XYZ file of C-alpha atoms in Angstrom:
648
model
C -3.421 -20.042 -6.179
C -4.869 -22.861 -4.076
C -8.568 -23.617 -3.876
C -10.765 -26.886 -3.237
C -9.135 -27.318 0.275
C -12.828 -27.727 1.619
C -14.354 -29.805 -1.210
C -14.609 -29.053 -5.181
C -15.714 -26.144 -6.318
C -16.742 -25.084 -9.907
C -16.307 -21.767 -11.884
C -14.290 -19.012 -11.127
C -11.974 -19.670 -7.837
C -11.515 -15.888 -6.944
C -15.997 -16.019 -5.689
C -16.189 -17.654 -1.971
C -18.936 -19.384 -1.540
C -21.532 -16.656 0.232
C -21.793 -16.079 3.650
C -25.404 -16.995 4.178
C -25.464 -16.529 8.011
C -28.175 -14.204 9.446
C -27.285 -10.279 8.189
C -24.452 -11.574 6.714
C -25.018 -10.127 3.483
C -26.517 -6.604 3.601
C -29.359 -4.629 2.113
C -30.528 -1.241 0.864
C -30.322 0.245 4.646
C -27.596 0.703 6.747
C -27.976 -2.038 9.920
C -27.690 -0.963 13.342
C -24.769 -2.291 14.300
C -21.721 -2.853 12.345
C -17.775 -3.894 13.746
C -16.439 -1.479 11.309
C -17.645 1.418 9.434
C -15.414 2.918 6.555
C -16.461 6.454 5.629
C -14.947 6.894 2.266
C -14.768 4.988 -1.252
C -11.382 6.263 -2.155
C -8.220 3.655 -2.278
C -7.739 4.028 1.823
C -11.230 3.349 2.369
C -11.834 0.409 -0.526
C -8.259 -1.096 0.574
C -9.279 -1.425 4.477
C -12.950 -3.109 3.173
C -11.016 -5.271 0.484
C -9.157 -6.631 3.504
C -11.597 -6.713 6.175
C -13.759 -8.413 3.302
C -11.416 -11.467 3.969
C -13.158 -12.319 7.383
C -16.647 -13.342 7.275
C -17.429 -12.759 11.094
C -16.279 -9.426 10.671
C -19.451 -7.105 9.960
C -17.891 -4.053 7.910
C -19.954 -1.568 6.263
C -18.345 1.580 3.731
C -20.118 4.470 2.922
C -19.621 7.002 0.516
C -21.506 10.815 -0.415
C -21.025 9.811 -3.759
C -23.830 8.662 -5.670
C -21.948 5.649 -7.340
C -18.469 4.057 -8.256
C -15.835 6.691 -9.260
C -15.550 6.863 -13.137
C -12.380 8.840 -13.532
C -9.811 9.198 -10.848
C -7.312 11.927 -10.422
C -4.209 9.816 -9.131
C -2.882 7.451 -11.817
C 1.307 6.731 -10.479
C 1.481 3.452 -8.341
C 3.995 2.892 -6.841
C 6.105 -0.807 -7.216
C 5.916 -1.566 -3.228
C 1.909 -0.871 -3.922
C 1.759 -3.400 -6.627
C 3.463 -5.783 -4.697
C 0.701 -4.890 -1.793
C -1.984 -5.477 -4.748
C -0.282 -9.275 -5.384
C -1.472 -10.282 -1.889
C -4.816 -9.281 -2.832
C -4.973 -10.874 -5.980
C -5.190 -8.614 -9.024
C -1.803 -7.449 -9.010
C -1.609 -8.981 -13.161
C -4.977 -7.170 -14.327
C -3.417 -4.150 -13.228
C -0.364 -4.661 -14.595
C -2.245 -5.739 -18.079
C -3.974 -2.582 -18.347
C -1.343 -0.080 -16.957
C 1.505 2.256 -18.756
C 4.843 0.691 -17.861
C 7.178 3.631 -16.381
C 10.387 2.514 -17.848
C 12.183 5.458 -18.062
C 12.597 9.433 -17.277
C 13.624 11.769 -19.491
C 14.963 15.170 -18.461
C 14.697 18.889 -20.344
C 16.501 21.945 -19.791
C 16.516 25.096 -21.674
C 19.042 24.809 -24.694
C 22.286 26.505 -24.018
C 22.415 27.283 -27.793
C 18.937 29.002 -27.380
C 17.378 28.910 -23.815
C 13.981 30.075 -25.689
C 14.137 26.554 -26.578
C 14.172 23.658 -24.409
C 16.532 20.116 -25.188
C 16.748 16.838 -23.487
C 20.058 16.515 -21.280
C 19.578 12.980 -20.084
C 17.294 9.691 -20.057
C 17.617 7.329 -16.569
C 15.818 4.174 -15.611
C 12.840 5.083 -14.193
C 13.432 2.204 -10.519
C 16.967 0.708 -10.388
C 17.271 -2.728 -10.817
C 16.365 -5.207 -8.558
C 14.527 -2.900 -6.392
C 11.077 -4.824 -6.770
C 9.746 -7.768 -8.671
C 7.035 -5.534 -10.052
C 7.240 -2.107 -12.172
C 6.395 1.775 -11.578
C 2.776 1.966 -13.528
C 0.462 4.675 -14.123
C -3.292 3.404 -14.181
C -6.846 5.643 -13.836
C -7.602 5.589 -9.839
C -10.871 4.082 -10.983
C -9.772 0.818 -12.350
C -8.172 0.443 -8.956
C -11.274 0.996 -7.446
C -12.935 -1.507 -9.297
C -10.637 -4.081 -8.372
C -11.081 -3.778 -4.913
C -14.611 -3.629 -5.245
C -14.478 -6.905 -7.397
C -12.552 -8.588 -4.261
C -14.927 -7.182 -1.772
C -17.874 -8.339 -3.462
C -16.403 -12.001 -4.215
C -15.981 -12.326 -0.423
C -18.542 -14.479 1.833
C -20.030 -11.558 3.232
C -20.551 -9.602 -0.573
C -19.642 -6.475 0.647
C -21.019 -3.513 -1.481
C -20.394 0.158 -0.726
C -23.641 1.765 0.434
C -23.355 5.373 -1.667
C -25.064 8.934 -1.246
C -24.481 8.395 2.377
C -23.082 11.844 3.941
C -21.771 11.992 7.560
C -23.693 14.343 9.723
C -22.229 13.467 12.987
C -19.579 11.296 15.437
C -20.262 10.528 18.481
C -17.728 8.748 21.149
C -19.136 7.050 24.272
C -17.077 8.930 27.148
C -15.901 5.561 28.088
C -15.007 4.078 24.572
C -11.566 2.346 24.819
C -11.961 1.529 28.737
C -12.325 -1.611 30.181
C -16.292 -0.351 30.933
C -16.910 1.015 27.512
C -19.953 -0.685 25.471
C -19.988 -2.775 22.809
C -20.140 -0.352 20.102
C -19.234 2.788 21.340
C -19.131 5.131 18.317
C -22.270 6.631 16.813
C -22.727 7.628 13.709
C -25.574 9.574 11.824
C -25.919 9.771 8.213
C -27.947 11.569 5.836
C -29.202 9.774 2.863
C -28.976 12.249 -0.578
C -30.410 9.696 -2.984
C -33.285 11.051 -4.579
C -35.656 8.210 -3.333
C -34.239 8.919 0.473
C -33.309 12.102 0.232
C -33.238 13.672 3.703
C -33.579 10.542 5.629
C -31.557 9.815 8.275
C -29.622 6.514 9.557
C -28.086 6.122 12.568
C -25.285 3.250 12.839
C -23.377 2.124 16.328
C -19.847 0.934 15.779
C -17.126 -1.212 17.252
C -14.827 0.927 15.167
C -15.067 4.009 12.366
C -12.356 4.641 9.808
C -12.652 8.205 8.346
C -11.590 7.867 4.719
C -13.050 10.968 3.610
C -10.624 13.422 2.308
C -8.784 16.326 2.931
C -12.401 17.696 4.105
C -12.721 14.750 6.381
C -16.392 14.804 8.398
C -14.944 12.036 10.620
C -11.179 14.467 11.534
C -13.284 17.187 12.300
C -15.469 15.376 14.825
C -12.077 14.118 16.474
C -11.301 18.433 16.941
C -8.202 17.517 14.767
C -6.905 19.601 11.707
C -4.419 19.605 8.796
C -1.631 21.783 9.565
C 0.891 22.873 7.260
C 2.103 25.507 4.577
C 1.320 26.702 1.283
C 3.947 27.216 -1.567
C 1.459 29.523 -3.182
C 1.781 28.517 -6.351
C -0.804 27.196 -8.749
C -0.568 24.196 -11.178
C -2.462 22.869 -13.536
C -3.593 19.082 -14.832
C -4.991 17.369 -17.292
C -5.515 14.562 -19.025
C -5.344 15.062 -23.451
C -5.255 12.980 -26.577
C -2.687 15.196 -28.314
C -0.978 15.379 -31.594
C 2.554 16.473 -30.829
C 6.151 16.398 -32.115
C 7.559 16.354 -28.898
C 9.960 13.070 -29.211
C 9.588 12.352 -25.342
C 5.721 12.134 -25.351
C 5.755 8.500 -24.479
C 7.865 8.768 -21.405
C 7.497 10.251 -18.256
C 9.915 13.489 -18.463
C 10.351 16.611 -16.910
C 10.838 19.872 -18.553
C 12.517 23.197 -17.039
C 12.015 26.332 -19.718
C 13.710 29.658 -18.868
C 10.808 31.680 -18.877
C 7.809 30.052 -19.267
C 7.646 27.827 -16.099
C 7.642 23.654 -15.885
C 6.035 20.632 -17.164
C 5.478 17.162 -16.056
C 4.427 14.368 -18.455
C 3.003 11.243 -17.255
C 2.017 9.035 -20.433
C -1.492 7.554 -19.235
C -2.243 4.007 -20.272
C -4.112 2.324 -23.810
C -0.911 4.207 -25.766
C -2.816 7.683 -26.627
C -3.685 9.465 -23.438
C -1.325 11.404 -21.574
C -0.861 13.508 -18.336
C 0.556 16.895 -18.538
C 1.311 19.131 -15.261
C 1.671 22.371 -16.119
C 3.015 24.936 -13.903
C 1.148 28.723 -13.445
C 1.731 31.944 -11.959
C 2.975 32.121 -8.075
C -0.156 33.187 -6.041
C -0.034 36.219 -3.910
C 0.016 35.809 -0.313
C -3.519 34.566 0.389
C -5.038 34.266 -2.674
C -6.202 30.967 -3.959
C -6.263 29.607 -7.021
C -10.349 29.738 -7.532
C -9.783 33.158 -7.939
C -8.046 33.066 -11.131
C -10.627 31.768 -12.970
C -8.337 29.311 -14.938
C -9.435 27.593 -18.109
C -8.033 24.767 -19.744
C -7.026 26.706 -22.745
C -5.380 28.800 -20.101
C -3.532 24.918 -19.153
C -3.150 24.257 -22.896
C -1.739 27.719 -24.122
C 1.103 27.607 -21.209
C 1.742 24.283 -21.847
C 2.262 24.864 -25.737
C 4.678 27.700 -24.600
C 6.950 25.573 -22.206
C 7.097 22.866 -24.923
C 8.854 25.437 -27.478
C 10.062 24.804 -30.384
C 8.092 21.445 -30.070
C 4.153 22.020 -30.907
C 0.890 20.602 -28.944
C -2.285 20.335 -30.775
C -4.877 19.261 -27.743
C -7.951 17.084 -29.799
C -9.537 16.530 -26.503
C -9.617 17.127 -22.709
C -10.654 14.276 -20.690
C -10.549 15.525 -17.725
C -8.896 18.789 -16.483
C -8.279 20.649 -13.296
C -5.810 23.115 -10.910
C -4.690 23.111 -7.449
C -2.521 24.994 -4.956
C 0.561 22.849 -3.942
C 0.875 22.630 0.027
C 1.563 19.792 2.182
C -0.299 19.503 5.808
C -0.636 16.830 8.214
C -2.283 15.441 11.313
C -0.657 15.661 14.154
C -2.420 12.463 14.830
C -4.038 9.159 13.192
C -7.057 8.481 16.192
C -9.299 9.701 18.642
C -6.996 9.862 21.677
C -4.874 12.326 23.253
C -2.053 13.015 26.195
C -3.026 10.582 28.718
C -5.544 9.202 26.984
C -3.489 7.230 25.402
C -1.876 5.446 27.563
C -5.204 4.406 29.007
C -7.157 3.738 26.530
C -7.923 1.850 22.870
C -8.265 3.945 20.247
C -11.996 3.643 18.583
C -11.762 6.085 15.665
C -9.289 6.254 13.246
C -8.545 8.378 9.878
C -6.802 7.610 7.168
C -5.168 8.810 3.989
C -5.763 12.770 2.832
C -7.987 12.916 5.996
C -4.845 12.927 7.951
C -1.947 13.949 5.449
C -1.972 15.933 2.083
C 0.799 17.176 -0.206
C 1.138 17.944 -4.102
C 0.286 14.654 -6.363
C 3.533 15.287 -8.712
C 5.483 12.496 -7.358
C 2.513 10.110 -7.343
C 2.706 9.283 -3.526
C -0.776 10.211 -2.083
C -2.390 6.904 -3.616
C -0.122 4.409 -2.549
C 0.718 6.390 1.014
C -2.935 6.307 1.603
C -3.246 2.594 0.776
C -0.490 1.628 2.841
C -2.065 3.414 5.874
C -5.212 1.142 5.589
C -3.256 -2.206 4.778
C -1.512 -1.512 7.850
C -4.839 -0.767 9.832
C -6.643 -3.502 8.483
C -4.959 -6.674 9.956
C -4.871 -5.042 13.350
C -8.545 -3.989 13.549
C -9.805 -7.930 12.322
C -7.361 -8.956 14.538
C -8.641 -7.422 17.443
C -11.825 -7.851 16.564
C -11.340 -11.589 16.052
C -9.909 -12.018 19.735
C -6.379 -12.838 18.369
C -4.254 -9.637 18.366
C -4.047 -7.535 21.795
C -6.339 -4.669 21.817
C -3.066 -2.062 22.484
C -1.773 -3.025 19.302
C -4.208 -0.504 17.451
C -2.217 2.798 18.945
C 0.986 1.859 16.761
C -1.474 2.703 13.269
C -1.125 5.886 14.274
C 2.976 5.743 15.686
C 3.909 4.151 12.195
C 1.403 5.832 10.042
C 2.127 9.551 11.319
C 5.816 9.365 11.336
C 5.883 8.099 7.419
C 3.519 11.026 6.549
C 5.806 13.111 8.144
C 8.773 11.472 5.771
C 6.358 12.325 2.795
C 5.276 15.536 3.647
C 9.476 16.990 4.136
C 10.180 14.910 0.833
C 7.074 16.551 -0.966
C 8.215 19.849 -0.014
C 12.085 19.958 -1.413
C 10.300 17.723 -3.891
C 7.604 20.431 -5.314
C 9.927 23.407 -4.523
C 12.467 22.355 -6.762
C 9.968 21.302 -9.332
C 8.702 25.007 -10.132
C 11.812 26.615 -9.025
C 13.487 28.501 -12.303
C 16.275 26.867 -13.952
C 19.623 28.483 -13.218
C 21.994 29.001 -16.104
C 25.256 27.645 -16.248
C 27.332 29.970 -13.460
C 24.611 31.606 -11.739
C 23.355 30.791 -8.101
C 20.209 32.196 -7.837
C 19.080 31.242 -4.571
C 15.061 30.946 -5.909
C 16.200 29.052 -8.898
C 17.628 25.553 -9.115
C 20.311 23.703 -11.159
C 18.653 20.654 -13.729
C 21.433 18.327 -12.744
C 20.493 18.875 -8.907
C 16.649 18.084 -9.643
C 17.834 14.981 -11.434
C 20.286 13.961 -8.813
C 17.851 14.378 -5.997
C 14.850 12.843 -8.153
C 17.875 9.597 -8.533
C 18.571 9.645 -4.823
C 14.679 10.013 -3.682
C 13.915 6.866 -6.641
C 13.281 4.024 -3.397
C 10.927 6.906 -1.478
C 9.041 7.169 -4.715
C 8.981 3.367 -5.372
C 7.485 3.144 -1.731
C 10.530 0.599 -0.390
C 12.244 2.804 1.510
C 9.576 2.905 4.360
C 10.866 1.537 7.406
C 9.421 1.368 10.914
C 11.232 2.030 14.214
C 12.038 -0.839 16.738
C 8.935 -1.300 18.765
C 6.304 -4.280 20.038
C 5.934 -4.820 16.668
C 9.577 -4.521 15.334
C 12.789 -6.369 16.668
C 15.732 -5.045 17.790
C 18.594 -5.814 14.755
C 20.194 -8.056 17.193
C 20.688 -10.828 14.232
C 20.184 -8.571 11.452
C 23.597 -9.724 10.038
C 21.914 -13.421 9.658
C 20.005 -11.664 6.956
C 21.552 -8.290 5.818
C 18.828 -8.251 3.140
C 15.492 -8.408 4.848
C 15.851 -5.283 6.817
C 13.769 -5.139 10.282
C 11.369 -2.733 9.769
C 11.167 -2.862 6.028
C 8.975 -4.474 3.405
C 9.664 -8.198 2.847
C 11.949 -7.883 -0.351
C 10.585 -11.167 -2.734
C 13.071 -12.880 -4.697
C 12.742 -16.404 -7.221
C 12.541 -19.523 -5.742
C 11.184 -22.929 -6.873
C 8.742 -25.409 -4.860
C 9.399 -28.430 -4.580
C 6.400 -30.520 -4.556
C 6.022 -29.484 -8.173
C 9.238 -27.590 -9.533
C 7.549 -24.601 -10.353
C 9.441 -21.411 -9.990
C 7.569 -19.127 -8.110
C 8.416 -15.586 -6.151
C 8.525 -16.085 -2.217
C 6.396 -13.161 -1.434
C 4.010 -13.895 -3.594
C 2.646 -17.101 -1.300
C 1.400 -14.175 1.207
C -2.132 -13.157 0.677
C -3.958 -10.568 2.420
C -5.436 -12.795 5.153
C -4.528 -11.314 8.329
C -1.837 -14.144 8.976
C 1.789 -13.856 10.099
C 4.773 -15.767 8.075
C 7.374 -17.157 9.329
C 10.240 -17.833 7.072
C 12.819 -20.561 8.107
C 16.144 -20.160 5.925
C 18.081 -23.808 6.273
C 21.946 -23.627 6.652
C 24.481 -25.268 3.933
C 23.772 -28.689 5.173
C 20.248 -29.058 6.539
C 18.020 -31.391 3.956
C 15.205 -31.419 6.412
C 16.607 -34.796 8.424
C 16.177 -35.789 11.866
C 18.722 -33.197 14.200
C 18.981 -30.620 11.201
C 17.930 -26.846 12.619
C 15.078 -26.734 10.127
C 13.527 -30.726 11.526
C 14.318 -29.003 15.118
C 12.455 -26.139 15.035
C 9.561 -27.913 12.920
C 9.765 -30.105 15.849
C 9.220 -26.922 18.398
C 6.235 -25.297 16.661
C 4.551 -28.685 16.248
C 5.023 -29.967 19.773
C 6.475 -27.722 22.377
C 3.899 -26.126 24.864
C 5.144 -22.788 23.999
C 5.213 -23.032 20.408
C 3.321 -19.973 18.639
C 0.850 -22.707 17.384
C 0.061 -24.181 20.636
C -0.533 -20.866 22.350
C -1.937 -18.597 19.466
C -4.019 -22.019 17.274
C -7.522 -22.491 18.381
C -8.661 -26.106 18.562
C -9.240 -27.674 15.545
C -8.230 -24.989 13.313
C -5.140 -25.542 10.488
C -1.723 -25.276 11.704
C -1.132 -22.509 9.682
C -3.819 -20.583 10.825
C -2.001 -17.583 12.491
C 1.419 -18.525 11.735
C 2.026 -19.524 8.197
C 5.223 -21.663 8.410
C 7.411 -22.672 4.941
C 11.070 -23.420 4.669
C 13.837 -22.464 2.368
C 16.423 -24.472 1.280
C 20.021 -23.783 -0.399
C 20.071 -27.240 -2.278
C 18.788 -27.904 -6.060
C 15.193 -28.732 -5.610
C 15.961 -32.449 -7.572
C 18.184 -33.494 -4.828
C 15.763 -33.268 -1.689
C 13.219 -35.900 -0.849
C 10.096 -34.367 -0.407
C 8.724 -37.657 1.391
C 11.258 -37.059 3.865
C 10.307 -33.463 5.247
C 8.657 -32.636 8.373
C 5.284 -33.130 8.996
C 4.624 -29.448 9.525
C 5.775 -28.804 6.291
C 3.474 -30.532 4.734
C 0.231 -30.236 6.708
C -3.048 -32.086 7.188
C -5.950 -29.225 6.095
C -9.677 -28.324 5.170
C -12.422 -30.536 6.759
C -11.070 -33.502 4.526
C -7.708 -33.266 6.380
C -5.744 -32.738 2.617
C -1.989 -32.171 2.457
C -0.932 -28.509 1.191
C 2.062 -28.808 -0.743
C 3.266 -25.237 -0.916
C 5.552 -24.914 2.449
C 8.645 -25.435 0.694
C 11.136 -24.025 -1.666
C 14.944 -24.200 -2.936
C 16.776 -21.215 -4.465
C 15.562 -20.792 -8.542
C 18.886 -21.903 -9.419
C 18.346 -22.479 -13.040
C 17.760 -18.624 -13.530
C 21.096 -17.462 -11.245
C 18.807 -15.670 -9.020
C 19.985 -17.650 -5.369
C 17.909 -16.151 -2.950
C 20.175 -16.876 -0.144
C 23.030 -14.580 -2.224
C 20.244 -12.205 -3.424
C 19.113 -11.368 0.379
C 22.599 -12.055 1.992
C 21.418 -15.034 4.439
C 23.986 -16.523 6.707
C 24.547 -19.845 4.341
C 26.132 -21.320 7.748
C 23.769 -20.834 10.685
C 20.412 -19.893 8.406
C 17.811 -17.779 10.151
C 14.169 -16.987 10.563
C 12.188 -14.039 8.881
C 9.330 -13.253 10.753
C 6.842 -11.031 8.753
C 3.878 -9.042 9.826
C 0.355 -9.590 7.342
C 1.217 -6.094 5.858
C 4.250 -8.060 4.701
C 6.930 -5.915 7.006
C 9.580 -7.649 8.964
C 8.987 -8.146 12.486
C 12.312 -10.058 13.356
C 15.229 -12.120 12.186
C 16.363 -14.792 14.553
C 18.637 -17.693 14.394
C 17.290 -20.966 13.749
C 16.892 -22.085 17.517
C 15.989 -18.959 19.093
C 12.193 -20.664 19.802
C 12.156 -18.995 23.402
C 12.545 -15.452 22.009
C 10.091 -15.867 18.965
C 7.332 -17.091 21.358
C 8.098 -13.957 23.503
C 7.926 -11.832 20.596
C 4.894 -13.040 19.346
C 3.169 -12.961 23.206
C 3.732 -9.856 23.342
C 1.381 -8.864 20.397
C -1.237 -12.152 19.985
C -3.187 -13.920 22.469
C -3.534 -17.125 24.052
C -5.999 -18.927 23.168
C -5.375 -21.936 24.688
């Protein structure tokens, strides 16, 4: 963590100093105007205002119905890949203090001896090895929450969530997103449902609104758009106990097929007593819906304690209970535009998260799926907003976003189906039932879907061709940037490569030396230090403004193959170790050798071309933009022009 760039600083390093600037910092009332609006204080919402937190011109206001900060959340799984996401904000370890560890799955079958009976017929690793620095954890949605809202109000600007705010209407200026539209062309009007306000109305003008909201989404509906899909018509049950049980597996997330008496799902729940249990219920009838049942949670409990036979449940207490229909529906878009419309104009409204895509919660994806949408949103709106990123730019949320809901929602589906489909005995082929060893086989093969690595995005302005994929087999275009150990050099400490990327809205560019490069005059790594410092078309001379730090868009920092005790630090290039801050101080923390002394070579880890090295170019939602050799400076410029703008 580096602070005191601009001068020393006291106290805790995580609070920037406030943004005292006129309306900077806001009040009781909504103001007029605002860049961004967020309706919705769920993890899309609070992610997208956590990161839009991290640029004080940016005026961003999220509102809520709610009366106050959630207390207890319904999703708990998150997902490695959204931990690693949670790193670049900066409370990646409280989380992963707090949390239940998901080390391993356990899987139940009825007993062959006695199929009234059910018995454990395997125990896997939960994520295979080397899949992701960080673990599978289960956590209360509301701790989340109050992490983000700890980041957003330790920002300049403070920002708060404004609650009991309920959206009665959005309105979009018929020429929002053209060259003629005004300023702020969305309108939106609140009601206020606070007891001291109750009734009163606010209306706020935006740049841009982000509809957060939920399945029952205020913001989709104004767009005319709806959540299509199917239902499976059956019911489940949840609910969170403190339990006395002899079921051996209680500590471990496992999955449990009875003959007769339907499924179970157990999620252990963090501080070592709580737990999760899923319980499956009757099939609804076509059209019914599961408010009609009137289902208790001793209906939950008695149904549970009959799955679990011979093993016994004695439920002390019921934090928090509930049931739902499994279906999964999507949007069949993520904005405001349509047909032509897109190709003419910017998008203005966006939604995000179960406003655009729902699905059943048993394989924990609806969290971190709706906190990746924002996190990819984010960096493109303050860019935009900021004059940096190219206004297009904002129609791929909805490209990228749409088409991994669409992944989610077909996985969901087998997903669920086989989940409450009856176990087949040895022999038999039911064609409603299923086989245990196929649910554990696909629940193995699905295990990177479920981590959340296994999203990749298509080639398009914002993703290379794999033209020199093979000078990095492991950093996949399209995919997440994969971490792995290295050690600086300026101080020897071993360190994880991802980890130096916050979520700051820059780009990083990753410069992999070959065998023999040190850094000296003529090596490729000195060369193309040489372009980005000097040439006329270096991403720094075109995309800098003047008198900002280099790494102000572009965050440059070089990997080496050799021991980190046998390079000269004193004998780098200048741009990798640059002048910053108003004081002009040198940041240390640009480069890195492999972490040697632990095995873990990152060039053998992430298959880099050892002879010609490479460049990594990686988007601020950490996904890989491009790999290119060394000296391709011509077609990184033209990659980058394409998507920033000159400022210069």
């Amino acid at each position: 963590m580096q602070f005191h760039l601009d001068g020393f600083r006291a106290g805790d390093p995580t609070i920037e100093p406030a943004n005292t600037a006129t309306d900077a910092l806001q009040g009781d009332t909504l103001p007029s105007e605002v860049d961004v609006l967020i309706v919705g204080n769920g993890p899309a919402g609070l992610t997208l205002a956590a990161q839009l937190a991290a640029f004080p011109n940016i005026k961003t206001r999220i509102v809520d119905q709610k009366d106050g900060p959630m207390e207890l959340g319904q999703a708990d799984g998150i997902a490695c890949r959204t931990i690693e996401m949670f790193n670049a904000f900066g409370f990646a370890e409280r989380v992963l203090k707090e949390a239940y560890w998901v080390n391993e799955v356990s899987f139940w079958k009825p007993d062959p001896a006695d199929r009234s009976k059910i018995a454990r017929t395997d125990t896997i690793q939960d994520t295979e090895d080397g899949l992701s620095e960080f673990p599978h954890v289960i956590l209360n949605q509301a701790r989340v929450h109050d992490f983000y809202l700890d980041v957003m109000r330790n920002a300049p600007n403070r920002l708060e969530p404004d609650y009991s705010r309920q959206v009665i209407d959005v309105a979009i200026d018929p020429k929002a997103g053209t060259k003629s539209s005004p300023s702020h062309p969305v309108t939106v009007t609140l009601e206020r449902t606070d007891p001291d306000h109750a009734g009163q109305r606010e209306t706020v003008r935006a740049r841009y609104v982000v509809g957060c909201d939920g399945a029952r989404s205020a913001v989709r509906k104004s767009l005319g758009r709806e959540l299509r899909g199917d239902s499976a018509h059956q019911a489940w049950g949840v609910m969170d106990v403190l339990c006395v049980t002899d079921f051996p597996d209680i500590r471990k997330k496992a999955t449990i097929h009875s003959a007769n008496e339907g499924n179970v799902l157990i999620i252990p729940r963090e501080g070592g007593y709580l737990v999760r249990l899923y319980v499956e219920l009757d099939k609804l009838a076509e059209g019914e819906r599961v408010a009609s049942r009137n289902i208790t949670s001793d209906h939950l409990i008695a149904a549970a304690q009959r799955i679990l036979h011979p093993y016994t449940l004695d439920v002390k207490e019921i934090a928090w209970w509930s049931v739902y229909e499994i279906g999964q529906r999507l949007c069949e878009k993520f904005d405001n535009l349509n047909g032509e419309a897109s190709a003419t104009r910017i998008p203005n409204v966006f939604i995000a998260g179960d406003a655009c895509h729902t699905h059943s919660p048993k394989a924990g994806q609806g969290m971190n799926v709706s906190m990746q949408d924002t996190f990819n949103l984010g960096w493109k709106l303050a860019g935009v907003l900021e004059g940096r990123i190219k206004p297009e730019i904002l129609h791929s949320y909805s490209e990228e976003r749409q088409a991994i809901a669409k992944e989610l929602i077909d996985f969901d589906g087998k997903f669920a189906k086989m989940f409450s489909a009856r176990p087949n005995e040895d022999g038999t082929t039911d064609s409603n039932g299923v086989d245990p060893k196929e649910f554990q086989k696909y629940f193995i093969q699905q295990g990177r879907f479920t981590a959340g690595t296994a999203t990749r995005y298509t080639p398009s302005i914002l993703t290379g061709p794999d033209t020199h994929q093979d000078l990095a087999k492991g950093f996949v275009i399209g995919m997440r940037f994969h971490s792995a150990p290295v050690v600086r050099l300026s101080d020897a400490k071993p360190v994880h490569l991802g980890h130096c990327a916050k979520a700051d809205g820059r780009w990083r560019l990753y410069a992999f030396a070959s065998k023999e490069d040190r850094g000296q005059p003529g090596s490729g790594i000195h060369a193309l230090c040489d372009f980005l410092q000097n040439a006329p078309i270096s991403p720094m001379a075109k995309f800098n403004r003047n008198g900002e730090d280099p790494d102000s868009v572009v965050d440059v920092q070089a990997i080496f193959q050799q021991p980190h005790r046998s390079l000269a630090i004193e004998a780098m290039p200048k741009l990798l170790l640059p002048r910053k801050g108003k004081y002009g101080l040198t940041d240390y923390e640009k480069i890195y050798c492999p972490d040697l002394k632990s095995g873990a070579d990152i060039f053998d880890l992430r298959s880099i071309d050892r002879d010609h090295g490479c460049m990594v170019l990686v988007r601020p939602d950490q996904y890989i933009s491009h790999v290119l050799p060394l000296d391709a400076y011509g077609q990184l410029s033209a990659f980058l022009s394409n998507i920033l703008i000159a400022q210069n």
